[in-house]
Short mmCIF file of C-alpha atoms in Angstrom, two decimals:
data_model
loop_
_atom_site.label_atom_id
_atom_site.label_comp_id
_atom_site.label_asym_id
_atom_site.label_seq_id
_atom_site.Cartn_x
_atom_site.Cartn_y
_atom_site.Cartn_z
CA ILE A 1 78.18 26.84 19.59
CA LEU A 2 80.80 28.76 21.52
CA ASN A 3 84.17 27.00 21.51
CA VAL A 4 87.18 27.53 23.69
CA GLU A 5 90.12 25.76 22.09
CA GLN A 6 93.30 24.69 23.80
CA SER A 7 96.49 23.49 22.20
CA PRO A 8 98.30 21.27 22.30
CA GLN A 9 96.11 18.52 23.74
CA SER A 10 99.10 17.00 25.49
CA LEU A 11 102.72 17.81 26.02
CA HIS A 12 105.65 15.76 27.28
CA VAL A 13 108.72 17.66 28.44
CA GLN A 14 111.85 17.02 30.43
CA GLU A 15 112.44 18.50 33.85
CA GLY A 16 113.92 21.97 33.45
CA ASP A 17 112.30 22.66 30.07
CA SER A 18 110.18 25.75 29.70
CA THR A 19 106.87 25.32 27.96
CA ASN A 20 103.76 27.18 26.92
CA PHE A 21 100.21 26.42 25.88
CA THR A 22 97.53 28.35 24.06
CA CYS A 23 93.89 29.06 24.78
CA SER A 24 91.83 30.53 21.92
CA PHE A 25 88.37 31.98 22.33
CA PRO A 26 85.84 34.19 20.55
CA SER A 27 86.69 37.76 21.45
CA SER A 28 83.16 39.17 21.28
CA ASN A 29 81.50 39.99 24.60
CA PHE A 30 84.65 39.08 26.50
CA TYR A 31 84.52 39.53 30.28
CA ALA A 32 87.19 37.32 31.83
CA LEU A 33 89.46 34.37 31.18
CA HIS A 34 90.24 31.81 33.87
CA TRP A 35 93.14 29.37 34.05
CA TYR A 36 92.95 26.24 36.21
CA ARG A 37 95.37 23.53 37.13
CA TRP A 38 93.95 20.04 37.49
CA GLU A 39 96.04 17.27 38.98
CA THR A 40 95.00 13.66 38.59
CA ALA A 41 92.56 12.47 41.26
CA LYS A 42 92.07 16.02 42.53
CA SER A 43 89.76 18.92 41.72
CA PRO A 44 90.64 21.82 39.45
CA GLU A 45 92.27 24.76 41.24
CA ALA A 46 92.20 28.34 40.03
CA LEU A 47 95.51 29.77 38.85
CA PHE A 48 94.59 33.11 37.30
CA VAL A 49 91.60 35.25 36.40
CA MET A 50 92.40 37.78 33.69
CA THR A 51 90.13 40.56 32.56
CA LEU A 52 92.07 43.26 30.72
CA ASN A 53 93.66 43.16 27.29
CA GLY A 54 97.40 42.95 27.79
CA ASP A 55 97.05 41.50 31.29
CA GLU A 56 99.99 39.51 32.55
CA LYS A 57 99.77 37.41 35.68
CA LYS A 58 102.47 35.46 37.47
CA LYS A 59 102.53 32.84 40.20
CA GLY A 60 105.96 31.43 40.90
CA ARG A 61 107.24 29.82 37.70
CA ILE A 62 103.85 30.04 35.98
CA SER A 63 102.71 33.11 34.10
CA ALA A 64 99.93 33.98 31.68
CA THR A 65 99.20 36.67 29.13
CA LEU A 66 95.95 37.78 27.58
CA ASN A 67 95.00 39.28 24.21
CA THR A 68 91.28 39.97 24.13
CA LYS A 69 91.30 41.65 20.72
CA GLU A 70 92.57 38.58 18.91
CA GLY A 71 91.09 36.10 21.36
CA TYR A 72 93.96 34.17 22.88
CA SER A 73 95.83 33.61 26.11
CA TYR A 74 99.18 31.93 26.71
CA LEU A 75 100.22 30.04 29.80
CA TYR A 76 103.97 29.72 30.37
CA ILE A 77 105.82 27.43 32.74
CA LYS A 78 109.48 28.22 33.28
CA GLY A 79 111.78 25.38 34.24
CA SER A 80 109.14 22.65 34.43
CA GLN A 81 109.23 20.31 37.41
CA PRO A 82 107.60 16.89 37.77
CA GLU A 83 105.09 18.41 40.21
CA ASP A 84 103.87 20.65 37.38
CA SER A 85 102.42 17.56 35.70
CA ALA A 86 98.69 18.23 35.43
CA THR A 87 95.98 19.23 33.01
CA TYR A 88 95.74 22.97 32.50
CA LEU A 89 92.29 24.30 31.70
CA CYS A 90 91.21 27.68 30.46
CA ALA A 91 87.65 28.96 30.71
CA LEU A 92 85.88 31.94 29.18
CA LEU A 93 83.38 34.18 30.91
CA ARG A 94 81.35 36.39 28.60
CA ARG A 95 79.38 39.52 29.35
CA SER A 96 75.72 38.93 30.12
CA GLN A 97 76.34 35.24 30.70
CA GLY A 98 76.98 33.69 34.07
CA ASN A 99 78.55 30.46 32.96
CA LEU A 100 82.17 29.61 32.35
CA ILE A 101 82.93 27.84 29.09
CA PHE A 102 85.84 25.44 29.54
CA GLY A 103 88.34 24.25 26.99
CA LYS A 104 89.30 20.58 26.98
CA GLY A 105 92.65 21.28 28.53
CA THR A 106 96.33 20.67 27.86
CA LYS A 107 97.78 17.68 29.66
CA LEU A 108 101.37 18.31 30.70
CA SER A 109 103.73 15.51 31.70
CA VAL A 110 107.14 16.44 33.06
CA LYS A 111 109.72 13.67 33.18
CA PRO A 112 112.46 13.78 35.83
CA GLU B 1 88.25 26.49 55.96
CA ALA B 2 86.72 27.65 52.69
CA GLN B 3 85.40 24.65 50.84
CA VAL B 4 82.86 23.07 48.56
CA THR B 5 81.62 19.69 49.72
CA GLN B 6 79.85 17.03 47.73
CA ASN B 7 78.12 13.86 48.82
CA PRO B 8 78.35 11.07 48.10
CA ARG B 9 81.86 10.84 46.69
CA TYR B 10 81.17 7.51 45.03
CA LEU B 11 77.86 5.99 44.01
CA ILE B 12 76.88 2.91 42.08
CA THR B 13 73.20 2.70 41.23
CA VAL B 14 70.80 1.10 38.80
CA THR B 15 68.91 2.55 35.89
CA GLY B 16 65.80 4.45 36.89
CA LYS B 17 66.48 4.80 40.61
CA LYS B 18 66.23 8.46 41.54
CA LEU B 19 69.25 9.96 43.23
CA THR B 20 70.48 13.28 44.55
CA VAL B 21 74.05 14.50 44.81
CA THR B 22 74.38 17.25 47.37
CA CYS B 23 76.66 20.26 47.08
CA SER B 24 77.33 22.81 49.79
CA GLN B 25 79.68 25.79 50.04
CA ASN B 26 80.62 27.81 53.11
CA MET B 27 81.91 30.95 51.38
CA ASN B 28 78.59 32.76 50.83
CA HIS B 29 79.15 32.58 47.08
CA GLU B 30 76.33 33.66 44.83
CA TYR B 31 77.27 31.55 41.84
CA MET B 32 77.19 27.74 41.86
CA SER B 33 77.51 25.26 39.06
CA TRP B 34 77.51 21.56 38.20
CA TYR B 35 79.82 19.93 35.67
CA ARG B 36 80.38 16.46 34.37
CA GLN B 37 83.76 15.25 33.19
CA ASP B 38 84.05 12.53 30.58
CA PRO B 39 87.20 11.30 28.85
CA GLY B 40 87.94 13.30 25.72
CA LEU B 41 85.10 15.73 26.34
CA GLY B 42 86.52 17.89 29.08
CA LEU B 43 84.38 19.64 31.67
CA ARG B 44 80.83 20.23 30.48
CA GLN B 45 78.42 22.38 32.40
CA ILE B 46 75.09 20.84 33.39
CA TYR B 47 73.33 23.65 35.25
CA TYR B 48 74.34 26.82 37.01
CA SER B 49 72.77 29.23 39.45
CA MET B 50 73.53 32.90 39.82
CA ASN B 51 71.67 33.25 43.11
CA VAL B 52 68.91 31.79 45.23
CA GLU B 53 65.95 30.67 43.12
CA VAL B 54 67.84 31.54 39.91
CA THR B 55 69.00 28.58 37.84
CA ASP B 56 69.83 28.10 34.18
CA LYS B 57 70.77 25.31 31.83
CA GLY B 58 74.34 24.70 30.84
CA ASP B 59 75.52 22.68 27.86
CA VAL B 60 74.21 19.25 28.87
CA PRO B 61 71.12 19.65 31.09
CA GLU B 62 69.07 16.73 29.77
CA GLY B 63 68.25 14.18 32.44
CA TYR B 64 69.19 16.45 35.33
CA LYS B 65 67.39 18.83 37.67
CA VAL B 66 68.69 21.33 40.19
CA SER B 67 67.31 23.61 42.84
CA ARG B 68 68.69 26.57 44.77
CA LYS B 69 66.52 27.20 47.78
CA GLU B 70 69.38 28.35 49.98
CA LYS B 71 72.53 30.17 49.02
CA ARG B 72 74.87 27.50 50.33
CA ASN B 73 73.27 24.42 48.75
CA PHE B 74 72.87 23.37 45.14
CA PRO B 75 71.77 19.72 44.83
CA LEU B 76 71.87 17.83 41.55
CA ILE B 77 68.94 15.48 40.98
CA LEU B 78 68.79 12.58 38.57
CA GLU B 79 65.12 11.59 38.42
CA SER B 80 65.69 8.48 36.30
CA PRO B 81 69.40 7.81 35.87
CA SER B 82 70.62 6.05 32.75
CA PRO B 83 73.99 4.45 31.96
CA ASN B 84 75.01 7.43 29.82
CA GLN B 85 75.02 9.50 32.99
CA THR B 86 77.91 7.46 34.33
CA SER B 87 80.51 10.16 34.86
CA LEU B 88 82.59 12.20 37.28
CA TYR B 89 80.59 15.16 38.59
CA PHE B 90 81.96 18.37 40.05
CA CYS B 91 80.17 21.12 41.88
CA ALA B 92 81.76 24.56 41.95
CA SER B 93 81.13 28.00 43.38
CA ARG B 94 82.50 31.50 42.98
CA ASP B 95 81.66 34.98 44.12
CA SER B 96 80.78 37.89 41.93
CA ASN B 97 84.31 39.27 41.87
CA TYR B 98 85.54 36.50 39.60
CA VAL B 99 88.52 35.53 41.66
CA GLY B 100 88.37 31.99 40.42
CA GLN B 101 86.02 29.14 40.98
CA TYR B 102 86.26 26.66 43.87
CA PHE B 103 85.56 23.06 42.96
CA GLY B 104 84.24 20.31 45.14
CA PRO B 105 86.10 16.97 45.39
CA GLY B 106 83.97 15.27 42.76
CA THR B 107 81.38 12.49 42.77
CA ARG B 108 82.02 9.42 40.71
CA LEU B 109 78.68 8.00 39.60
CA THR B 110 78.16 4.65 37.92
CA VAL B 111 74.73 3.74 36.57
CA THR B 112 74.30 0.09 35.61
#
């Protein structure tokens, strides 16, 4: 069974703290890694799609890096704000397969 | 506006009564997918479709059927629902350039 692992499961930080989470995945047949942000009572929204080893993507205070050789990606949030509170999901797309394999997510809570 | 729509949004039904959850996207996406979300288990894929008349099983296909007769629509069919299919269901679509998946608003299904 193919597993995409995310850690930690949950994280509680204070407003202004910077934080990061990890997504680990099997590196064989890698095609792309997706990151999604999922707020309570809403649908997941795409943050980044990363395809190349060494890729770095940035969107405002959120950035992500990718290492396809060792099979991990980091998501960083700089200066967390309460509106960053959400579950962050990563998902793996492998070559010759059309389906995304999701991790269980990291739930971030940012206290004012 | 680019969107994925699902209907109904909420449904309470009884064991064994066939139901269909519709999913439609207006972005001409080739790829569509169904997920269920259960506490502690994350997003699990039920079925996906890479194009019209092309469907494949995801991780948890038992008890579900799908069809893809038109590019925009991808209905999820529960022929004989059971209580263990009580869940939150999401439909999603993406195009072949892997720019991130669009999710529908979700359908909360309760089977008594």
